[in-house]
Coordinates of C-alpha atoms and ligand atoms in Angstrom, one line a residue:
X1 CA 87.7 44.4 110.9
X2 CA 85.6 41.1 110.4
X3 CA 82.0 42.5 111.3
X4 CA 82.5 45.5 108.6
X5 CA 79.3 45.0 107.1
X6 CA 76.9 44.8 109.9
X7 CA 75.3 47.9 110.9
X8 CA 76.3 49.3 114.4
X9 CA 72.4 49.3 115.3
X10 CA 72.1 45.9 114.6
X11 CA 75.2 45.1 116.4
X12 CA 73.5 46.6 119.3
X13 CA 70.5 44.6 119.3
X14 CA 69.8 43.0 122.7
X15 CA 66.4 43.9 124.4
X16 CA 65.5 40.6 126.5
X17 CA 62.5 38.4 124.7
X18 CA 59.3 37.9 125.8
X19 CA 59.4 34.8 124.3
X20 CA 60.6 32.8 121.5
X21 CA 60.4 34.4 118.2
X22 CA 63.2 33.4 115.3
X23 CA 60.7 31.4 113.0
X24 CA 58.1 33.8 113.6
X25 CA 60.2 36.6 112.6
X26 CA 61.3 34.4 109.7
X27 CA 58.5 33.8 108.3
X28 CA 57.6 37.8 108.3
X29 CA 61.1 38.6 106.6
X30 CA 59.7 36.2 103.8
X31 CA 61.7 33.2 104.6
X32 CA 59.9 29.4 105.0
X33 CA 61.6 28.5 108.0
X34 CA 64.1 28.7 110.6
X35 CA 64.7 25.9 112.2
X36 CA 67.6 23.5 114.4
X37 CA 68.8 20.0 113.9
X38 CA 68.7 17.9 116.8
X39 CA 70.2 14.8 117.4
X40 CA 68.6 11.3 118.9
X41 CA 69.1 11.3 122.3
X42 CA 70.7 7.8 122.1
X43 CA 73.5 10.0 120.8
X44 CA 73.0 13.1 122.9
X45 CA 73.5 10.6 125.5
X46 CA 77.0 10.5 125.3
X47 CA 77.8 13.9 126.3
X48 CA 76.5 13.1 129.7
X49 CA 74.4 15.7 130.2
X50 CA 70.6 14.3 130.7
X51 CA 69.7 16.9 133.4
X52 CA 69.7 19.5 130.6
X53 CA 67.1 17.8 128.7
X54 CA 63.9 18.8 129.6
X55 CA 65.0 23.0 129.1
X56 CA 66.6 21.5 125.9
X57 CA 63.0 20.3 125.2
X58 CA 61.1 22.8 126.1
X59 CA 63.0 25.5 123.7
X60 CA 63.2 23.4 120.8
X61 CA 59.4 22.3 121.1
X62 CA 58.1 26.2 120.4
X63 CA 57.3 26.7 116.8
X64 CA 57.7 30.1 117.0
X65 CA 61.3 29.5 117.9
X66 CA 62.1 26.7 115.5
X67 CA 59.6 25.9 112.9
X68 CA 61.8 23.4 111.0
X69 CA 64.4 20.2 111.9
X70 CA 66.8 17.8 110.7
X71 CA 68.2 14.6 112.0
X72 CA 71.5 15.5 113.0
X73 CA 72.7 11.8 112.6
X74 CA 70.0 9.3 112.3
X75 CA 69.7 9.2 108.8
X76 CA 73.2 8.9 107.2
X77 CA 74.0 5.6 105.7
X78 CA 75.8 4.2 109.0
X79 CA 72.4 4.2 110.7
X80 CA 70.1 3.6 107.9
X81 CA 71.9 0.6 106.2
X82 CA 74.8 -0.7 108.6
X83 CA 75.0 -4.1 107.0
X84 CA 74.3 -4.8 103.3
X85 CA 70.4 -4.9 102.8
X86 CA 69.8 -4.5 106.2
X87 CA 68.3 -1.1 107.0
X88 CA 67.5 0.1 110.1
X89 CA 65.3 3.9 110.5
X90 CA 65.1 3.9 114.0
X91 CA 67.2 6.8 115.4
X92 CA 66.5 9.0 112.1
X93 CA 62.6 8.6 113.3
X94 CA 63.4 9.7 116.8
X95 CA 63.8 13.4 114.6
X96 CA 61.4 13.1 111.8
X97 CA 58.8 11.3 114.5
X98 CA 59.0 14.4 116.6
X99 CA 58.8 16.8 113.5
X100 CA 55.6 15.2 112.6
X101 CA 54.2 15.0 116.2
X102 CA 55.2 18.9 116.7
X103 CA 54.3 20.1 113.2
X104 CA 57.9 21.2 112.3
X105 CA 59.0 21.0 108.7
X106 CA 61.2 18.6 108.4
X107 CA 65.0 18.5 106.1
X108 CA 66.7 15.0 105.5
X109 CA 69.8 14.6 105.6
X110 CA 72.0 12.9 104.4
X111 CA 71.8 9.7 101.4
X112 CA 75.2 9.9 100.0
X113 CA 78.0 10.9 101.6
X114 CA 81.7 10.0 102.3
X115 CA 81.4 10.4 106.1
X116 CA 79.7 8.4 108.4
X117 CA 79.6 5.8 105.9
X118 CA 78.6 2.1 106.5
X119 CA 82.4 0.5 106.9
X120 CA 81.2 -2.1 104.7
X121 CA 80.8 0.4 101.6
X122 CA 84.3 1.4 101.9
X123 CA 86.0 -1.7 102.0
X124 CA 84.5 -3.7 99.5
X125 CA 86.2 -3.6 95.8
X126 CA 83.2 -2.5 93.8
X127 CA 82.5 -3.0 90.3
X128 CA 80.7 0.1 88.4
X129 CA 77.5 -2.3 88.1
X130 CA 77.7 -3.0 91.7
X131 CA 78.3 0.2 93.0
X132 CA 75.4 1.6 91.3
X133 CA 73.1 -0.9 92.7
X134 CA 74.4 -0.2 96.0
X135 CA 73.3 3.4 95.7
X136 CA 70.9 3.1 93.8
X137 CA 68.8 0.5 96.9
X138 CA 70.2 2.7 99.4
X139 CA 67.8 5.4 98.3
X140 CA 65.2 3.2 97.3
X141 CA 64.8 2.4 101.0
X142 CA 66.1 5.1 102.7
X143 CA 63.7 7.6 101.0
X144 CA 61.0 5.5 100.2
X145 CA 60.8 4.9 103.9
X146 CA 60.8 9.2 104.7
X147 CA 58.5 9.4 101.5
X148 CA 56.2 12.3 101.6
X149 CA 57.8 13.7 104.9
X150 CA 60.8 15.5 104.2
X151 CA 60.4 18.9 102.5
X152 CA 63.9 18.7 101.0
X153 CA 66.5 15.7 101.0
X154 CA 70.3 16.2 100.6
X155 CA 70.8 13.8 98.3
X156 CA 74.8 14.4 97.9
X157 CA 76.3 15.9 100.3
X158 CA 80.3 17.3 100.7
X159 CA 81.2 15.8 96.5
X160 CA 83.9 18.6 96.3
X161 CA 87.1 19.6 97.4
X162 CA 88.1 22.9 98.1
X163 CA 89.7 23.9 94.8
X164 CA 86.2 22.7 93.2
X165 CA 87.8 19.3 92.0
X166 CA 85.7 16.0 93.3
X167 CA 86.3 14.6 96.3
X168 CA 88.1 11.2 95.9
X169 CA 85.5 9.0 97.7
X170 CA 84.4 5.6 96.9
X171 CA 81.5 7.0 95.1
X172 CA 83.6 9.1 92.7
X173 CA 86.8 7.0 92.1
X174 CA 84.7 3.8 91.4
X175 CA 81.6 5.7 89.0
X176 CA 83.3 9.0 88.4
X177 CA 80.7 12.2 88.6
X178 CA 77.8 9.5 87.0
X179 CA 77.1 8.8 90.8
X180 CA 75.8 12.3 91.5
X181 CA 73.3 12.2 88.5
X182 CA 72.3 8.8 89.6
X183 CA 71.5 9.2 93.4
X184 CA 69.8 12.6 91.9
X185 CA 68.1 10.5 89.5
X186 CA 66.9 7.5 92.0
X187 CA 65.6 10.2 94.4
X188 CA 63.4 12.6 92.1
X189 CA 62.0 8.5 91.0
X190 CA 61.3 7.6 94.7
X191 CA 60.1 10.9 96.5
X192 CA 59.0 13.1 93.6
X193 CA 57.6 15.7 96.0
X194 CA 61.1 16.3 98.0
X195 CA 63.1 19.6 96.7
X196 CA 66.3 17.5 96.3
X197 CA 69.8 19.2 97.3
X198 CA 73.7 19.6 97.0
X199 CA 74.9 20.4 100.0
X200 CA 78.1 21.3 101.5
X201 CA 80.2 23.2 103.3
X202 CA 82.6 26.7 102.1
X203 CA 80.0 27.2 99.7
X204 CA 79.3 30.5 101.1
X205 CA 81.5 33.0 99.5
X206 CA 82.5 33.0 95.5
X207 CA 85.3 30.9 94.4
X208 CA 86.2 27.9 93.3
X209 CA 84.2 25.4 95.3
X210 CA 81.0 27.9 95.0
X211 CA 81.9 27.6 91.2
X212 CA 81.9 23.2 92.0
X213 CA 78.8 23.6 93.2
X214 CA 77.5 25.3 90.3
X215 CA 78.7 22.9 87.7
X216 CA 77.0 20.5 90.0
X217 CA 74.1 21.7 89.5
X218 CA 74.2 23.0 85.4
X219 CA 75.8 19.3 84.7
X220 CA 72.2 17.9 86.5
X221 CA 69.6 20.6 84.7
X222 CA 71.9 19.4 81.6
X223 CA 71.1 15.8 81.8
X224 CA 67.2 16.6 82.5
X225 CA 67.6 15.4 86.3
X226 CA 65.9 17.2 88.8
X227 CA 68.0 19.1 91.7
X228 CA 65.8 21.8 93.5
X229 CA 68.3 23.6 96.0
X230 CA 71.5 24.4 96.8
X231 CA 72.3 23.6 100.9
X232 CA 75.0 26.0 102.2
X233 CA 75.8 24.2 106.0
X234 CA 77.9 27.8 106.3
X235 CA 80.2 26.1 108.9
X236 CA 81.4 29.2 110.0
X237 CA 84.7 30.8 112.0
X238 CA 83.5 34.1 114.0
X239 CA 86.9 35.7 112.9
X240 CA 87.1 35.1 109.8
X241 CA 83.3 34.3 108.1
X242 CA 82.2 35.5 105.2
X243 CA 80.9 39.0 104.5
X244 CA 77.3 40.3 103.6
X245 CA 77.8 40.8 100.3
X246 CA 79.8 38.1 99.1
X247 CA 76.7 35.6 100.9
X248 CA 74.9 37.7 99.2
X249 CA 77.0 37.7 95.6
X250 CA 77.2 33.5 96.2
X251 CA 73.6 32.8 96.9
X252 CA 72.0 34.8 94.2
X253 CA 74.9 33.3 92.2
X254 CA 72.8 29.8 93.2
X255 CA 69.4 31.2 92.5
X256 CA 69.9 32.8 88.9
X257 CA 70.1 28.9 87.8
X258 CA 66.6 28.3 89.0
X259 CA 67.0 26.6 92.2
X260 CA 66.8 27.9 95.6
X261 CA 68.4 27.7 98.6
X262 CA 69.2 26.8 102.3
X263 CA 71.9 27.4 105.3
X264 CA 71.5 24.0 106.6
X265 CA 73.4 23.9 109.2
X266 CA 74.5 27.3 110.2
X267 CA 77.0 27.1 113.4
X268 CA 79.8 30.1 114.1
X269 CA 82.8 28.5 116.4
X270 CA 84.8 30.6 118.0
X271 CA 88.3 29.8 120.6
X272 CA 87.2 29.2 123.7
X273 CA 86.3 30.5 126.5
X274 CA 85.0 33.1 124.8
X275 CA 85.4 36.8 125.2
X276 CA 83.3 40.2 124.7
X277 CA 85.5 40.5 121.4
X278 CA 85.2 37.3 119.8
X279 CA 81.2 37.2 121.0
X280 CA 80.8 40.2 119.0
X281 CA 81.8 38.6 115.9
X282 CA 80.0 35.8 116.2
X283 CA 77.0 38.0 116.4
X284 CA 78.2 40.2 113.3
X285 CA 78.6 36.8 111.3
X286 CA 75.3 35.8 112.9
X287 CA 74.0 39.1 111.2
X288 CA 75.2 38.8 108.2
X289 CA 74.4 34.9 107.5
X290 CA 70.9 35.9 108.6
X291 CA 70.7 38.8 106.5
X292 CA 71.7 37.7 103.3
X293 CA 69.3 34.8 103.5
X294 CA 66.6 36.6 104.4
X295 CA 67.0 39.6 101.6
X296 CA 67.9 36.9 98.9
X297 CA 64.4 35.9 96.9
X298 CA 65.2 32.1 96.6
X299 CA 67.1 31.3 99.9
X300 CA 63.7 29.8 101.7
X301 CA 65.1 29.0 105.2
X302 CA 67.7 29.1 107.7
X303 CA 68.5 25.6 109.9
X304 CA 71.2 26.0 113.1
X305 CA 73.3 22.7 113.5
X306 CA 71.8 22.0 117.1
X307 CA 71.2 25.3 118.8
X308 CA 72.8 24.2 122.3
X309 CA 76.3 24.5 122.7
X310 CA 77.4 21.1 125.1
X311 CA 75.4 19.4 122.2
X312 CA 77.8 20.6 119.3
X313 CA 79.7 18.5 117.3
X314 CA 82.8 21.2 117.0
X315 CA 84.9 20.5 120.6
X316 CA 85.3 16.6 119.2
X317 CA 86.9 18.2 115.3
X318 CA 88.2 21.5 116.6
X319 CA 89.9 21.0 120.0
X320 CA 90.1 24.6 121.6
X321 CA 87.1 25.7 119.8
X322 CA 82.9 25.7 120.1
X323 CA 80.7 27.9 121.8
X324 CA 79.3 27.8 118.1
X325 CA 75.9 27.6 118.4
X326 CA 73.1 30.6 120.1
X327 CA 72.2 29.3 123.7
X328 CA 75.2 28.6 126.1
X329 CA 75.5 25.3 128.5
X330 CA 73.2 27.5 131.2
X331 CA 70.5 28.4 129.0
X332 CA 71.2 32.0 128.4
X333 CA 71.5 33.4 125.0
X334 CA 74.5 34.3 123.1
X335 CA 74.5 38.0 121.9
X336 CA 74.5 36.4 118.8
X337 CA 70.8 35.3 119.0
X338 CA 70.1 39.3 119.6
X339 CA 72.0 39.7 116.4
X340 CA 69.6 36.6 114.4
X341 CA 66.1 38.3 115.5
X342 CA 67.3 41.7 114.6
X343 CA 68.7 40.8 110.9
X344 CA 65.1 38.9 110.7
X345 CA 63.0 42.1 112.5
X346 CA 65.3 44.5 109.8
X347 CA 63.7 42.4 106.9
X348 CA 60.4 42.4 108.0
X349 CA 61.1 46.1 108.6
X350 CA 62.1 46.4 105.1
X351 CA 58.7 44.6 104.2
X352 CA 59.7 42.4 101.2
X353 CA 62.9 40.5 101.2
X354 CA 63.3 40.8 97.9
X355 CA 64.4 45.0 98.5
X356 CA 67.8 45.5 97.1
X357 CA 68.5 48.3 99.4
X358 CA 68.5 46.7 102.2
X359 CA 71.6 45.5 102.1
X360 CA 72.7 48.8 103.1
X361 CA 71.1 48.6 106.3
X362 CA 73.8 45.9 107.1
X363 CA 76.6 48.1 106.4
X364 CA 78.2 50.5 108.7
Ligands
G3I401 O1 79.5 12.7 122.2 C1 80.6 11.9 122.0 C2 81.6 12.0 123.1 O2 80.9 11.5 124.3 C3 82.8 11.1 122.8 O3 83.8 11.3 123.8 C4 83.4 11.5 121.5 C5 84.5 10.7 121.1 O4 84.9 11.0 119.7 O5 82.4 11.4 120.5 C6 81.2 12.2 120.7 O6 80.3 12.0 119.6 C7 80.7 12.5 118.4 C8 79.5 13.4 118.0 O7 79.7 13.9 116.6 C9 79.4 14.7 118.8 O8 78.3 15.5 118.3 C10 80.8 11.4 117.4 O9 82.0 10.6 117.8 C11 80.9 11.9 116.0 O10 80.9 10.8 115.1 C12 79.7 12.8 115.7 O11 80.0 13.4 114.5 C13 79.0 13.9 113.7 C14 79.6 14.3 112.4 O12 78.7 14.8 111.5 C15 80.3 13.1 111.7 O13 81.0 13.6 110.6 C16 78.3 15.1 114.3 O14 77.5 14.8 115.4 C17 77.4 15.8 113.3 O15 77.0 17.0 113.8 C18 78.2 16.0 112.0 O16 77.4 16.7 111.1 C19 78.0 17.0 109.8 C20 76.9 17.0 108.8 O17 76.3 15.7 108.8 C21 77.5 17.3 107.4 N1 78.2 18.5 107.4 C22 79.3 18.6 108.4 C23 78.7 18.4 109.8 C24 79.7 18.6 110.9 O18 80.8 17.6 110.8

């Protein structure tokens, strides 16, 4: 039975809104945001569905709904620096533009990474020396440009495989693990006021990648490099995501090294259409993602990978799944979001996230 651990009251939770409320209700169950990436609409474009913008707007404008963002796109290196030496910050200031302008905390995302790559990193035959200078100018610009702005940067961002071993991208097979302590290094030197992260994804339950992520960060506090968080995106599958306790046993499993942490891009796909069944599910998972951040001293915020399901990224990776995200294509709310304000009421109930014994309110 996947939704085990979430309390049948909270399972239950649906009273209509008034209005808005996640980030409010955050920040009294102790957390420093919740927030939604959103994407440029140059790319939203694509999905054809302009007509929907202005609701879209309006419900990711309140501050009492989402008090924090992240580009979805506009600041990975195929934007920022398409060509050698030539950077371009346009669409990633489409997002962090509208943070500032609306006064939401703003998360940057993402300086080295695999995916969404310039082609032109990829295909050149690097030297070591080279390589490093490559990286090391990429964040020169790209942060020095977001300087000051962005509360946290993921400076590295998917390194490991699954079994905890490094991912074999250009980064690692031409430097070997030195690149993570040097994009580390280059970031703390150019925006010493950013909480810099490792992020990635199936880092939300014990194991051997959680384990990745740790050596990650010991092999960084080691050296006398500064890494400040640990970013769970917590990528999740409604019928199979990870329990209560074990994001619970993982993220305090993060925190005991001294850094904190973040769902940064918290999404729960599911087959679609969807059903009464699966919809439940996704609002256990919902539960118990929310939950465990919000009673963990040390995980600071929650961020949802776009909140709006025809804007998801899932249908295009996972044919015959989405419906991932809490509002639906006509604006009504998943039971899910029901599921999100009640795991945030139950720890402002509780008064202090930092009560043990609430975690028992989340089982049956
Ligand atoms: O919207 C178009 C559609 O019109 C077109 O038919 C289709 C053809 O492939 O592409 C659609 O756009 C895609 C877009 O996602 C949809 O959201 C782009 O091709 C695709 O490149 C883009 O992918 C992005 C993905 O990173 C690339 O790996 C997603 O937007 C973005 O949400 C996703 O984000 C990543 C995080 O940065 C890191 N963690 C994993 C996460 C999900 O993959």
């Amino acid at each position: 039975m996947r939704v085990q651990s979430v309390s049948t009251a909270l399972l239950a939770a649906s009273a209509p809104l008034a209005s808005a409320q996640l980030h409010r209700y955050a920040k009294k169950a102790g957390l420093l945001y919740f927030g939604s990436a959103t994407d440029s609409p140059g790319q939203r474009e694509r999905a054809g569905l302009e007509a929907a913008y202005p609701q879209y707007d309006a419900i990711f404008a309140d501050n009492d709904q989402f008090g924090q963002t992240t580009p979805t796109n506009g600041q990975k290196w195929l934007f920022t620096e398409p060509e050698r030496g030539v950077f371009n910050f346009t669409e990633g200031e489409i997002t962090s533009d509208l943070a500032a302008k609306q006064g939401k905390l703003l998360r940057c995302h993402a300086l080295v990474w695999h995916s969404q790559l310039a082609p032109w990193v990829e295909t050149t035959e690097w030297t070591p020396e080279e390589l490093r200078e490559v990286i090391v100018e990429h964040i020169t610009q790209v942060a020095g440009h977001w300087k000051g702005q962005c509360y946290a940067w993921d400076v590295v961002n998917e390194a490991l495989n699954e079994d905890g071993t490094w991912r074999e991208s250009v980064f690692y097979t031409v430097l070997g693990e030195e690149y993570i302590n040097l994009a580390f290094k280059t970031a703390a030197e150019i925006d010493p006021e950013a909480k810099l992260y490792y992020n990635d994804y199936n880092l939300e339950w014990p194991g051997p990648k959680a384990d990745g992520a740790i050596r990650i960060v010991k092999m960084l506090q080691e050296a006398g490099i500064k890494i400040d968080g640990v970013g769970l995106q917590a990528h999740h599958v409604a019928s199979r995501a990870p329990t209560l306790d074990q994001q619970i046993a993982v993220l305090e499993s993060y925190t005991a090294l001294g850094v904190e942490a973040a769902y940064t891009e918290l999404d729960i796909r599911l087959d679609v259409p969807s059903n009464e069944t699966s919809l439940q599910w996704q609002k256990g998972a919902y539960i118990n993602a929310t939950g465990a951040c919000a009673q963990v001293e040390g995980c600071v915020g929650i961020t949802l990978w776009d909140f709006y399901d025809p804007f998801s990224w899932i249908p295009y990776v996972f044919p015959g799944e989405g419906e991932a995200h809490l509002w639906f294509a006509d604006f009504t709310v998943h039971p899910a979001y029901y599921g999100v304000l009640a795991a945030l009421k139950n720890a402002t109930g509780a008064c202090d996230k930092k009560v043990r014994g609430l975690a028992k309110l989340f089982r049956s």
